Rosetta silent file (secondary structure, phi, psi, omega in degrees, C-alpha in Angstrom):
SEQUENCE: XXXXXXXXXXXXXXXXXXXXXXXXXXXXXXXXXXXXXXXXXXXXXXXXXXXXXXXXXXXXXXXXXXXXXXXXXXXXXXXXXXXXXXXXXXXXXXXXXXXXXXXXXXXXXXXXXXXXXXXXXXXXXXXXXXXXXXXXXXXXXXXXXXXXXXXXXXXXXXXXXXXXXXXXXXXXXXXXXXXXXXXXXXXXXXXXXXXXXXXXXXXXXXXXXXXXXXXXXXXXXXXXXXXXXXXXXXXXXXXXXXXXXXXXXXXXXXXXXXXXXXXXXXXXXXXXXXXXXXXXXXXXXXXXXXXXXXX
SCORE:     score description
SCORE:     0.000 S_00000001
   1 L     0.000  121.799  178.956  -24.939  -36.585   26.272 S_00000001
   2 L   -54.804 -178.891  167.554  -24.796  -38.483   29.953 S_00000001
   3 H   -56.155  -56.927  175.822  -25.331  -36.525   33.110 S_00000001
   4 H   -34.848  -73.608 -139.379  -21.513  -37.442   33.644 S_00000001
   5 H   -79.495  -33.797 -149.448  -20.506  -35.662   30.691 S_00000001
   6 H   -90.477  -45.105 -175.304  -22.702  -32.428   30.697 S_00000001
   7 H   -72.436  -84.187 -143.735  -21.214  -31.690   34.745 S_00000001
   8 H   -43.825  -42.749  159.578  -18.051  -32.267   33.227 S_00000001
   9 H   -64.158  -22.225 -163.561  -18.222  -30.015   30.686 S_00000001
  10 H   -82.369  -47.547 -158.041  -20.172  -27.398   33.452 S_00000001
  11 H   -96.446    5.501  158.961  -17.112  -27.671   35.657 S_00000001
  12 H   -64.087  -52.952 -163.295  -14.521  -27.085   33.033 S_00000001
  13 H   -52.087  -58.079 -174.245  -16.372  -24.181   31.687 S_00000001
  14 H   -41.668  -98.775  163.377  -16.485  -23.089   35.884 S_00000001
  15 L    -3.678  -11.902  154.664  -12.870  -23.582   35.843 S_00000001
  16 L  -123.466   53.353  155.039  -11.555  -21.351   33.764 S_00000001
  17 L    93.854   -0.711 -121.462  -13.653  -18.641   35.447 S_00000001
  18 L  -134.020  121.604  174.513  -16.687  -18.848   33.342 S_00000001
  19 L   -90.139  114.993 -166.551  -20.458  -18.619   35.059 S_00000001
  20 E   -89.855  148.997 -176.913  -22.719  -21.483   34.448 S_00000001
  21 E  -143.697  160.263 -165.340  -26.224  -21.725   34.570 S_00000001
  22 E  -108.380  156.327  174.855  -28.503  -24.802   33.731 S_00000001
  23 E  -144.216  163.636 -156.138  -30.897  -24.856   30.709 S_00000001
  24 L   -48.404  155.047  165.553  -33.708  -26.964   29.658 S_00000001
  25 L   -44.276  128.826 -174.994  -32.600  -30.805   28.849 S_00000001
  26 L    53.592   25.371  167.771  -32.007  -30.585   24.991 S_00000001
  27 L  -141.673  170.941 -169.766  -32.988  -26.828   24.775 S_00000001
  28 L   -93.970  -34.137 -179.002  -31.494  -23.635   24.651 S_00000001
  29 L   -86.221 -160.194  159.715  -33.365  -21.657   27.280 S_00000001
  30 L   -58.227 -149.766  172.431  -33.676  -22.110   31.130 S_00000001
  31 L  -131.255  138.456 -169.003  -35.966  -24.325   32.376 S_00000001
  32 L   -45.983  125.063  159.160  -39.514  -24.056   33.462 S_00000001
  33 L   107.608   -5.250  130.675  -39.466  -22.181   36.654 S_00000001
  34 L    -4.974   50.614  174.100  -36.214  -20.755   36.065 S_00000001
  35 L   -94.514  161.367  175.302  -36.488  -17.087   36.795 S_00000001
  36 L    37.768   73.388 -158.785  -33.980  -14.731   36.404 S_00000001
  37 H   -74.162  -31.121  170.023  -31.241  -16.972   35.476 S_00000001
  38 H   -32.976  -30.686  172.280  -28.679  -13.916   35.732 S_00000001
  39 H   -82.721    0.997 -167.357  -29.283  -14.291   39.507 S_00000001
  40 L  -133.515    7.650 -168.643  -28.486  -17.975   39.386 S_00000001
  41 L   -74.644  153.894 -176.932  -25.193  -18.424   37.603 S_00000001
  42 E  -166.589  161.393  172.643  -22.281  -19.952   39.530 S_00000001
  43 L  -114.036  -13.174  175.032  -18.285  -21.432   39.571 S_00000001
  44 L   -45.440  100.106 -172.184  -18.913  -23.257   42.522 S_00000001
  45 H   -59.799  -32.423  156.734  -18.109  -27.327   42.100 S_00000001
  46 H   -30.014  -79.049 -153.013  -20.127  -28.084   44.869 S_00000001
  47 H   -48.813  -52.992  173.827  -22.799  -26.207   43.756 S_00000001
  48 H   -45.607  -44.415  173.605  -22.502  -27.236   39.970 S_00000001
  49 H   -96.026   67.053  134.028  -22.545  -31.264   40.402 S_00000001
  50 H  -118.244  -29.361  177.181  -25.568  -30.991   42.669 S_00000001
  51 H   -64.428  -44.658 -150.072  -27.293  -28.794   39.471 S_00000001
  52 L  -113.379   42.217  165.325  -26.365  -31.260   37.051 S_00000001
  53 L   -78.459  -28.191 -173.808  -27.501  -34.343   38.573 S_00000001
  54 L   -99.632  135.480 -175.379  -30.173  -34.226   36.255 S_00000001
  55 L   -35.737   41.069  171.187  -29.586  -33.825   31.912 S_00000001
  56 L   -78.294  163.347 -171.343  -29.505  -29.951   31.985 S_00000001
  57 E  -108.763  172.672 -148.494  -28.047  -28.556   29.043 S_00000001
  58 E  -118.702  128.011  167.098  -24.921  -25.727   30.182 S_00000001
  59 E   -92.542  142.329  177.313  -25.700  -21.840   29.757 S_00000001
  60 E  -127.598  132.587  173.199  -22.146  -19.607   30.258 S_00000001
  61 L   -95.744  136.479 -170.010  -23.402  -16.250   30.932 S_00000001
  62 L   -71.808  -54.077  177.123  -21.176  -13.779   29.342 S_00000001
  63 H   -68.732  -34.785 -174.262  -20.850  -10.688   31.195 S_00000001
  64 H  -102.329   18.818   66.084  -19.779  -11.605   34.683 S_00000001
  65 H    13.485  -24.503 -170.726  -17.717  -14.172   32.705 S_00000001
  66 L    25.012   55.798  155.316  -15.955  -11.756   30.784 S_00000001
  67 E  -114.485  136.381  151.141  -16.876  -12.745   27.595 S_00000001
  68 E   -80.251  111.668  166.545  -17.409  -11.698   24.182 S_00000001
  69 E  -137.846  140.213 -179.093  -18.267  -14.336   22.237 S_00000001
  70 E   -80.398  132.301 -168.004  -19.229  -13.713   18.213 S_00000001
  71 E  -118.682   93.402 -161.758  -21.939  -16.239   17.061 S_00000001
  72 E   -88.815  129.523 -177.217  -21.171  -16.691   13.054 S_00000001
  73 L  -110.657 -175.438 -170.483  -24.577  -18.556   12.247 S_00000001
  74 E  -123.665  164.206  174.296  -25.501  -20.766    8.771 S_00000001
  75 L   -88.044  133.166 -172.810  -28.694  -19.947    7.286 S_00000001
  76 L   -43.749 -168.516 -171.191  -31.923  -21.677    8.078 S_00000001
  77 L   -97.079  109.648  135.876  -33.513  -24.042    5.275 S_00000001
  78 L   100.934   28.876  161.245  -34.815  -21.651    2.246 S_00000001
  79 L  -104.105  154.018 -168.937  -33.579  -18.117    4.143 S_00000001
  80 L   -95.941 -165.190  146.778  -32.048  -15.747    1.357 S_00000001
  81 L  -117.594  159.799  176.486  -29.547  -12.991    2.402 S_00000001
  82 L   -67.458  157.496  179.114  -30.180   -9.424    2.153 S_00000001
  83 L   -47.359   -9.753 -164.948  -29.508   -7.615   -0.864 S_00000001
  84 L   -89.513  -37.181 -152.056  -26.588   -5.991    0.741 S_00000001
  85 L  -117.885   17.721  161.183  -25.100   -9.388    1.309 S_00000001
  86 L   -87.101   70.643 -175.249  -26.129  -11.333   -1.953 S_00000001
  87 L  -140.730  148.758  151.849  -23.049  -11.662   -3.767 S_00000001
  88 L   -20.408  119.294  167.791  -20.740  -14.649   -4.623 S_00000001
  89 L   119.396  -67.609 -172.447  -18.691  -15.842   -2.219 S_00000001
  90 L  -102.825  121.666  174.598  -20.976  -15.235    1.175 S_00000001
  91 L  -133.258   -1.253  147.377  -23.087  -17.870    2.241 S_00000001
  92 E  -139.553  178.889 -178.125  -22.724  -17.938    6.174 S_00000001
  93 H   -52.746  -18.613 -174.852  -21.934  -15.872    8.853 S_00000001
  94 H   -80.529  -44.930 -169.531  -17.877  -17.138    8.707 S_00000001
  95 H   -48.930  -53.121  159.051  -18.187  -15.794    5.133 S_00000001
  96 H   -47.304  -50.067  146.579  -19.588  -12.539    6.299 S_00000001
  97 H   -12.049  -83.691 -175.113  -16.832  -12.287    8.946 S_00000001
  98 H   -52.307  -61.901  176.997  -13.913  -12.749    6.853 S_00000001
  99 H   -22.740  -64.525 -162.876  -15.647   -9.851    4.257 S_00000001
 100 H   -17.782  -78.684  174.616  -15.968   -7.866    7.439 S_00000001
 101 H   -23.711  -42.454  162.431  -12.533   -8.352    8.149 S_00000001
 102 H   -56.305  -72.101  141.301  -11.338   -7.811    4.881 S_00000001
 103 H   -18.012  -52.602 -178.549  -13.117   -4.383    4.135 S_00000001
 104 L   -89.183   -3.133 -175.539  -11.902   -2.788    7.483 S_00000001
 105 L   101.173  -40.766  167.908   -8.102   -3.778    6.764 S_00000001
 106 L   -27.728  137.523  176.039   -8.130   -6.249    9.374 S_00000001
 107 L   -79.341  138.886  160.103   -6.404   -9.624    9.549 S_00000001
 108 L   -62.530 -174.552 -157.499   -8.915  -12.102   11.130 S_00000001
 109 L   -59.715  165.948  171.684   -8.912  -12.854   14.601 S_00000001
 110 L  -101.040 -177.778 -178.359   -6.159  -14.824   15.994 S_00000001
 111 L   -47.798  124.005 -170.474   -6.286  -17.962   17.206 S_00000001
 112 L  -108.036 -160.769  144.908   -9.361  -18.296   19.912 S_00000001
 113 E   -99.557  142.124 -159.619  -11.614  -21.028   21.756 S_00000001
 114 E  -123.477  144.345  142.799  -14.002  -21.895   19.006 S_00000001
 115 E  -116.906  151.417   69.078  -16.967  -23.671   19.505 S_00000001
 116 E     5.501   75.184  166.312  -19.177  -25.940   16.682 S_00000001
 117 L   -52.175  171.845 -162.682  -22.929  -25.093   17.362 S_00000001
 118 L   -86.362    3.512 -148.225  -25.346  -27.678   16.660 S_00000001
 119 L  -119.325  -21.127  178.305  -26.537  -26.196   13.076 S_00000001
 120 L    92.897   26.106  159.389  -22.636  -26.224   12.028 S_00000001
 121 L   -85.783 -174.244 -173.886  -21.791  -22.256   13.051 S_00000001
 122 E  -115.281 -166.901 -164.889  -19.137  -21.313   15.054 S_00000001
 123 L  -161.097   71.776  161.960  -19.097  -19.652   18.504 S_00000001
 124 E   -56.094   82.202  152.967  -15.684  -17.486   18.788 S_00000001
 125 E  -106.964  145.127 -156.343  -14.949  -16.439   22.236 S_00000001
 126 E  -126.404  143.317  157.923  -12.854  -13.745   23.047 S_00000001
 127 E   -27.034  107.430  171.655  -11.768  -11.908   26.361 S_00000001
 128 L   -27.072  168.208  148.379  -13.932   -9.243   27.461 S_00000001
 129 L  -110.217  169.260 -164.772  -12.016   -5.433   27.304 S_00000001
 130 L   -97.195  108.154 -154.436  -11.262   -3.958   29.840 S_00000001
 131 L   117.468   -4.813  145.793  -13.115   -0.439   30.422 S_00000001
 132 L  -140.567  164.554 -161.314  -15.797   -0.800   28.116 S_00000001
 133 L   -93.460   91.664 -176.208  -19.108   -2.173   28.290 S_00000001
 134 L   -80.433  179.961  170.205  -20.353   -4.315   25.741 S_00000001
 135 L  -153.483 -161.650  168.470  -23.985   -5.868   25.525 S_00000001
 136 L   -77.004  150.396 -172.723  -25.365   -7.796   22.743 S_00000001
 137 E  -138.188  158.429 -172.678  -25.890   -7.389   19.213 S_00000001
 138 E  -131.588  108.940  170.662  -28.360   -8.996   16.657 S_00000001
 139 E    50.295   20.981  153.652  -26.620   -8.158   12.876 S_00000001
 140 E   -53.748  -80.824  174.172  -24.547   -5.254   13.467 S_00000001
 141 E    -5.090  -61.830 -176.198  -22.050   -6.589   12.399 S_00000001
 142 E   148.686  159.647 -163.182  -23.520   -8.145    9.347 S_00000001
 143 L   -38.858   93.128  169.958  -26.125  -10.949    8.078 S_00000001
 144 L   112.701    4.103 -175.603  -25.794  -13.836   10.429 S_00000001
 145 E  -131.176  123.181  160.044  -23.424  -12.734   13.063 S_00000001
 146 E  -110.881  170.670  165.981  -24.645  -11.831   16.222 S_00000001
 147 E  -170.288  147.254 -173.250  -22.639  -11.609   19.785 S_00000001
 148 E   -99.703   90.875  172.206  -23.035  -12.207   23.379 S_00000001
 149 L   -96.255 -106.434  168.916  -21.503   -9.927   26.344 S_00000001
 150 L   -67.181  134.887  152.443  -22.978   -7.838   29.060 S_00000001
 151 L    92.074  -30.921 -114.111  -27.168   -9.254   29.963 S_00000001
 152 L  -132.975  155.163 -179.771  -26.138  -11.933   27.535 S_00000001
 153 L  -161.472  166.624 -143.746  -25.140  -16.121   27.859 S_00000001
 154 L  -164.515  130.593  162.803  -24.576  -18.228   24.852 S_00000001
 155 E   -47.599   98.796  179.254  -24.872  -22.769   24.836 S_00000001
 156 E   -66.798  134.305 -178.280  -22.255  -23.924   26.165 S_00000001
 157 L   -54.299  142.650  173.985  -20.028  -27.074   24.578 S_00000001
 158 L    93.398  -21.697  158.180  -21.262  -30.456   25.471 S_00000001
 159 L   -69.350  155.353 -161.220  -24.583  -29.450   25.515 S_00000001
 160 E  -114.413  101.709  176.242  -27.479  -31.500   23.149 S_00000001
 161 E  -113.955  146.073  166.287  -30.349  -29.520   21.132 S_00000001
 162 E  -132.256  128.342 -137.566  -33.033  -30.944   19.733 S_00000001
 163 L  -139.152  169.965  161.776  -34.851  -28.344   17.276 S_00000001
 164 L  -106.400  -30.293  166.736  -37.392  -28.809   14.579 S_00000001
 165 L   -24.852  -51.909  167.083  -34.333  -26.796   12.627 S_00000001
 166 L  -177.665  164.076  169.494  -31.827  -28.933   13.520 S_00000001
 167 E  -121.956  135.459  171.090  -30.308  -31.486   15.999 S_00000001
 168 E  -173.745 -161.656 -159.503  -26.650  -31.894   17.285 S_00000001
 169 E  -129.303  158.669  177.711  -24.172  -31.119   20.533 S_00000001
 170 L  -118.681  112.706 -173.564  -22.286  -27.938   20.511 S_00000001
 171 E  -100.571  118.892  172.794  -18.777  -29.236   20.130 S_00000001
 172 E   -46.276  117.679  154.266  -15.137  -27.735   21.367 S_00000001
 173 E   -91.650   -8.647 -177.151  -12.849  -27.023   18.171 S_00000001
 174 E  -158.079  115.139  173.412  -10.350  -25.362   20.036 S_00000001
 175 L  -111.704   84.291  179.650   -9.729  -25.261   24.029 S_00000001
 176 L  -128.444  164.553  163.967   -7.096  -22.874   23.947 S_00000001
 177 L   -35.733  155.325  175.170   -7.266  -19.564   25.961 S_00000001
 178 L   -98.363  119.285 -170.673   -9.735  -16.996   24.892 S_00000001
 179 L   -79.922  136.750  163.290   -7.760  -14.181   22.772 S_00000001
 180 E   -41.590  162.916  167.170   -8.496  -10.707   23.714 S_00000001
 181 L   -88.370  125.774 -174.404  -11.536   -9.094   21.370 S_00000001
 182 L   -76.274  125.026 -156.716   -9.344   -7.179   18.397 S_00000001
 183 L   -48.770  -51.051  171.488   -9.685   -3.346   19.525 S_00000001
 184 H   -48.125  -21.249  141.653  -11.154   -2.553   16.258 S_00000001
 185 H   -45.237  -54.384  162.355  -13.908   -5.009   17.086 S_00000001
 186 H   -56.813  -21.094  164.058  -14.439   -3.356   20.119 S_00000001
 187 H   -45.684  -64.155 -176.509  -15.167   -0.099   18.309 S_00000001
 188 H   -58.251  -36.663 -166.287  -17.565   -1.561   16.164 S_00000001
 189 L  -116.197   48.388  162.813  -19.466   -3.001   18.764 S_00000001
 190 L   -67.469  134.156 -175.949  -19.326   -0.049   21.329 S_00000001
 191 L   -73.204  132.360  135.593  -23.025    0.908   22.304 S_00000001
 192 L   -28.676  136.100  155.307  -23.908    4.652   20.575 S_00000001
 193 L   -39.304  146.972  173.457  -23.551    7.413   23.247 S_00000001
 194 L   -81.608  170.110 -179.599  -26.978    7.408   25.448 S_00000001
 195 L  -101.027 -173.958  173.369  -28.757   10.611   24.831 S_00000001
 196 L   -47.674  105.468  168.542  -29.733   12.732   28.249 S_00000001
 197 L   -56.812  134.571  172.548  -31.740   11.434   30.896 S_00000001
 198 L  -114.724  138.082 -178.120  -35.007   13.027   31.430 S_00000001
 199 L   -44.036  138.307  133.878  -37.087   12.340   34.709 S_00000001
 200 L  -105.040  147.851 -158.329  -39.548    9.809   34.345 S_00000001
 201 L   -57.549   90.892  161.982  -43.736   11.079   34.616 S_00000001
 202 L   -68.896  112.104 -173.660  -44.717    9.313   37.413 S_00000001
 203 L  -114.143  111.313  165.060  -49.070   10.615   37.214 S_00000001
 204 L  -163.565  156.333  176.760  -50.476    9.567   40.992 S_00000001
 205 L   -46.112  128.081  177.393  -52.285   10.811   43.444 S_00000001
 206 L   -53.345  -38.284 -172.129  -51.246   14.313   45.278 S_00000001
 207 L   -67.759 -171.545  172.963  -52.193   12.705   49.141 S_00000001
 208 L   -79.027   18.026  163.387  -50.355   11.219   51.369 S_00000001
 209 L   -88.110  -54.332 -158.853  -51.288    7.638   50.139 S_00000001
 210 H   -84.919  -52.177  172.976  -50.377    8.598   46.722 S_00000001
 211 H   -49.008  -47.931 -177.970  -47.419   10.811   47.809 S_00000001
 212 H   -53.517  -49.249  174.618  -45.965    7.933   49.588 S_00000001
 213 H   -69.058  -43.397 -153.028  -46.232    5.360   46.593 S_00000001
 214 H   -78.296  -15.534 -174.165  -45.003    7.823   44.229 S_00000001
 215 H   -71.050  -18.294  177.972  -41.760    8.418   46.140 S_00000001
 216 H   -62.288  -34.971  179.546  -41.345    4.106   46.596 S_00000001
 217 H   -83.238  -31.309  177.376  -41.547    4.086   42.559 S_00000001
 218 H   -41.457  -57.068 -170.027  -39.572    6.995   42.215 S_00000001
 219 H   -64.112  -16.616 -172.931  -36.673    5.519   44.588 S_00000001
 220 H   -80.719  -51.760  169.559  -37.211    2.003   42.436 S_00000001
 221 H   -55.910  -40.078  152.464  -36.601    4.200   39.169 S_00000001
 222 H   -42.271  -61.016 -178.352  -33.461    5.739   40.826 S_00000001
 223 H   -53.095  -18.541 -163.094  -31.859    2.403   41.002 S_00000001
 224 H   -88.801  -38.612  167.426  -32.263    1.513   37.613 S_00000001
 225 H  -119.434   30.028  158.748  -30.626    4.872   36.459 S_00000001
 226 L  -133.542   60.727  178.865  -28.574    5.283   38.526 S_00000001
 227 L  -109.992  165.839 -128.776  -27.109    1.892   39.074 S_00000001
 228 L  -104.742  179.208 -156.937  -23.483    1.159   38.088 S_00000001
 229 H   -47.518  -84.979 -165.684  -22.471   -0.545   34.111 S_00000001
 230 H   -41.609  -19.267 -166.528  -22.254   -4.255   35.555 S_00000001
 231 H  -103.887    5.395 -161.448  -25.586   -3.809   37.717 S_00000001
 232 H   -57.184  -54.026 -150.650  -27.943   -2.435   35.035 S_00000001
 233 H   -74.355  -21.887 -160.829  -30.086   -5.579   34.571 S_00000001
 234 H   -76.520  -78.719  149.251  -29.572   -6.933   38.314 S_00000001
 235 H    -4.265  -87.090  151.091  -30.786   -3.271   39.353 S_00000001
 236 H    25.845  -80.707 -178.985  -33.878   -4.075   37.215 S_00000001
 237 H   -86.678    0.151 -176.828  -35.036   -6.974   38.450 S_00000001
 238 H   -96.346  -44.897  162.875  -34.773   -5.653   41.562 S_00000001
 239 H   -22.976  -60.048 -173.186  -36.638   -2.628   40.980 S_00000001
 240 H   -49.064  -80.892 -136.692  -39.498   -5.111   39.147 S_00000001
 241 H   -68.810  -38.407  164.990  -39.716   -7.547   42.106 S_00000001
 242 H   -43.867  -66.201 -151.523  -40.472   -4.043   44.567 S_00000001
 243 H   -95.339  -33.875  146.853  -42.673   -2.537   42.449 S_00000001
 244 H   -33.841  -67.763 -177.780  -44.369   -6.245   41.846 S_00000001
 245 H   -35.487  -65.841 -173.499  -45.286   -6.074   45.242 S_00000001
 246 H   -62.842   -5.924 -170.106  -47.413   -2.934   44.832 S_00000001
 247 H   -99.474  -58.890 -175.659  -49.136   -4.374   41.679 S_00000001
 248 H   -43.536  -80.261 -178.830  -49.924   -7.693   43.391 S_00000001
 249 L   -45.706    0.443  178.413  -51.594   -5.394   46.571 S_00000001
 250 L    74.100   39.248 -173.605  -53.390   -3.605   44.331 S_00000001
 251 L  -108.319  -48.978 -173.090  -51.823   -0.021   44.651 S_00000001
 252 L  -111.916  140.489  176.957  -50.123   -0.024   41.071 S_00000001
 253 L   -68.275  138.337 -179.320  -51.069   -0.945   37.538 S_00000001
 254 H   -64.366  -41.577 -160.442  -48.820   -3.587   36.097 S_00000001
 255 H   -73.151  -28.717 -171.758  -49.125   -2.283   32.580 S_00000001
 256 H   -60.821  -50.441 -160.782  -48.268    1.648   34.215 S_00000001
 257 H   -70.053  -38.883  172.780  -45.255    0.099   36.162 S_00000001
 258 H   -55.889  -22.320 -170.366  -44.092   -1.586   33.269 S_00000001
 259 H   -94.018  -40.956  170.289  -44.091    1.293   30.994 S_00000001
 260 H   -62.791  -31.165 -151.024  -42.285    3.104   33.710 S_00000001
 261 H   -86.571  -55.225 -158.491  -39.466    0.424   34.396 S_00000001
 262 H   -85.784   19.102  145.530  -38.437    0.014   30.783 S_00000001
 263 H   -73.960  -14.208  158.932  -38.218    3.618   30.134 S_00000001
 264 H   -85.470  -33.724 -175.565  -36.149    3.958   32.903 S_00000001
 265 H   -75.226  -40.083  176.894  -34.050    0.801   31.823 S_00000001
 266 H   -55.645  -38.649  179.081  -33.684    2.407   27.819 S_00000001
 267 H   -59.425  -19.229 -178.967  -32.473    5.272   29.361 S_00000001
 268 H  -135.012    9.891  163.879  -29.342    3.780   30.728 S_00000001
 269 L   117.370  -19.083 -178.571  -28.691    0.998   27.373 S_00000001
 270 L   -70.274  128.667  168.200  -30.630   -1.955   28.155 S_00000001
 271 L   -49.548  135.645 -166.425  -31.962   -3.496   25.152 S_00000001
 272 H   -52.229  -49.391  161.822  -35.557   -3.413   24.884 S_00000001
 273 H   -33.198  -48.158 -174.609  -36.466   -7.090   24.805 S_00000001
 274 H   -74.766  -53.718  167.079  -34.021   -8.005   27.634 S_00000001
 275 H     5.433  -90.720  178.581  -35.664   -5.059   29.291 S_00000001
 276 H   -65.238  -14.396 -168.524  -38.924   -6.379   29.326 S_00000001
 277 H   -74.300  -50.382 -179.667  -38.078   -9.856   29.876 S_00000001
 278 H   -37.274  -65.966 -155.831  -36.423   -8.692   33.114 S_00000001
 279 H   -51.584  -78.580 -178.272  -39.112   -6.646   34.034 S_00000001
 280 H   -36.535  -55.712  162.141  -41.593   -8.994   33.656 S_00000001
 281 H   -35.829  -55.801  163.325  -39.881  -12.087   35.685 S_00000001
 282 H   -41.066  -31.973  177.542  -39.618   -9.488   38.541 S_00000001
 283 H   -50.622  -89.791  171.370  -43.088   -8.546   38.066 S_00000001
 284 H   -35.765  -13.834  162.499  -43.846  -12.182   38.605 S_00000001
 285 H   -83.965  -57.771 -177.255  -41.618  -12.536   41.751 S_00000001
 286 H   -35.176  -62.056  152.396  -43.025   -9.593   43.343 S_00000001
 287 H    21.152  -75.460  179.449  -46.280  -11.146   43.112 S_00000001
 288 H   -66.859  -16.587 -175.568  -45.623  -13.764   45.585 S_00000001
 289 H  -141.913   61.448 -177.885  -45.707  -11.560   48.226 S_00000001
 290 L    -8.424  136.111  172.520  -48.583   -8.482   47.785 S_00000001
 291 L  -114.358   67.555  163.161  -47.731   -5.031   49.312 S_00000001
 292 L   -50.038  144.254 -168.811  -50.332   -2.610   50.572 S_00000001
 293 L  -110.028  162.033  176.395  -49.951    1.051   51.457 S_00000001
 294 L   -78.125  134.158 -175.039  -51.682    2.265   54.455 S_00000001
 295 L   -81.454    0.000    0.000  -54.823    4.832   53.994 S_00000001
């Protein structure tokens, strides 16, 4: 895929509302030096053919995007399905789908924009809804289906992977409007109620050196729970990159602050991986610029 072609595809995607981010040439993730790509996403044309003078592949971030999009995958070379899902009949994630689909009463979806991943799944995106919060899922659903909202971004058409799995372009099958997500989807993939927040155990020194840090971590753990649906992960990283600072100056333990952050972040829904992933990049920003408390 040319240069040409990848910004073309970036400012379509831009163009119907949808926030792009660049990812390695021929890979799926960001690119070395990339942090906190959530912070870096954009609709801007300007901004977008100045990214993609160079062979980035196109990330659409979901949630400020307002997307859902369902990711029916095929199975790698010599993976089984689970016993739940070993029967006649299902042998990829569209197979699983339709079952779903079946099983609940449901019609399948109506017509959506479809993507062709490089492996030969599909990529279904659907309109966020409006008034609840989705995030990501790994096999709720069922064997092979995953899906990308809130925290979450998903390879964008016209991009080129090269895999030891597999190699190919993620190809449009359908550029039609994105169909609302069918409410009974949304059900299923409503986040469990959280249970009650409980204060987290901040242990530091009683003086006024120690009093002073613990209320700066405290107030960094207030943003994180009490920051608003759309802001959890942003709220995060900001929290990290603060609280970096003091680790870098040597007032706070990295591993303590870390332990603190995503116990504050579980507490309000974020998934634990993306959690830490956050956490850490902030960590690593923070860094850059060491914070000392006065004795």
């Amino acid at each position: 895929m040319t240069t040409a072609n990848l910004t073309r595809y970036a400012l379509a995607a831009a163009a119907r509302g949808w926030h792009v981010f660049p990812l390695a040439p021929n890979g799926k993730t960001p690119p070395r030096g990339l942090t906190a790509w959530q912070h870096r996403t954009t609709t801007d044309p300007a901004t977008i053919r100045r990214i993609w003078e160079r062979s980035y592949n196109i990330g659409i971030a979901t949630g400020p995007s307002r997307l859902v999009v369902i990711d029916l995958d095929r199975p790698k070379p010599g993976e089984q399905p689970p016993p739940e899902w070993n029967r006649p009949g299902i042998n990829d994630g569209a197979d699983v789908f339709a079952n779903l689909c079946e099983h609940a009463g449901q019609p399948l979806p109506p017509e959506t924009f479809q993507v062709r991943t490089r492996r030969g799944g599909l990529h279904l995106y659907f309109t966020a809804p409006e008034g609840a919060i989705l995030t990501n899922t790994r096999g709720s659903l069922g064997w092979l289906i995953d899906t990308r909202a809130n925290g979450g971004y998903v390879v964008g058409p016209g991009s080129h992977v090269s895999d030891q799995d597999a190699t190919g372009t993620y190809e449009v099958l359908h550029p039609i409007t994105p169909a609302p997500l069918p409410a009974w989807l949304v059900e299923r993939l409503r986040p469990a109620p959280l249970p009650p927040q409980k204060p987290v155990t901040v242990p530091l020194a009683s003086d006024r050196r120690g009093s002073y840090i613990r209320a700066a971590v405290l107030g960094e753990l207030n943003r994180v729970t009490n920051s608003p649906p759309h802001g959890h992960n942003n709220a995060l990283y900001l929290a990290s990159v603060a609280l970096g600072q003091l680790v870098a100056g040597g007032e706070l333990n990295a591993a303590a602050v870390t332990s603190w952050l995503t116990e504050a972040a579980t507490q309000i829904g974020q998934p634990y991986g993306e959690a830490r992933r956050t956490i850490a990049s902030g960590l690593r920003a923070g860094a850059r610029r060491p914070r000392t408390v006065a004795a």
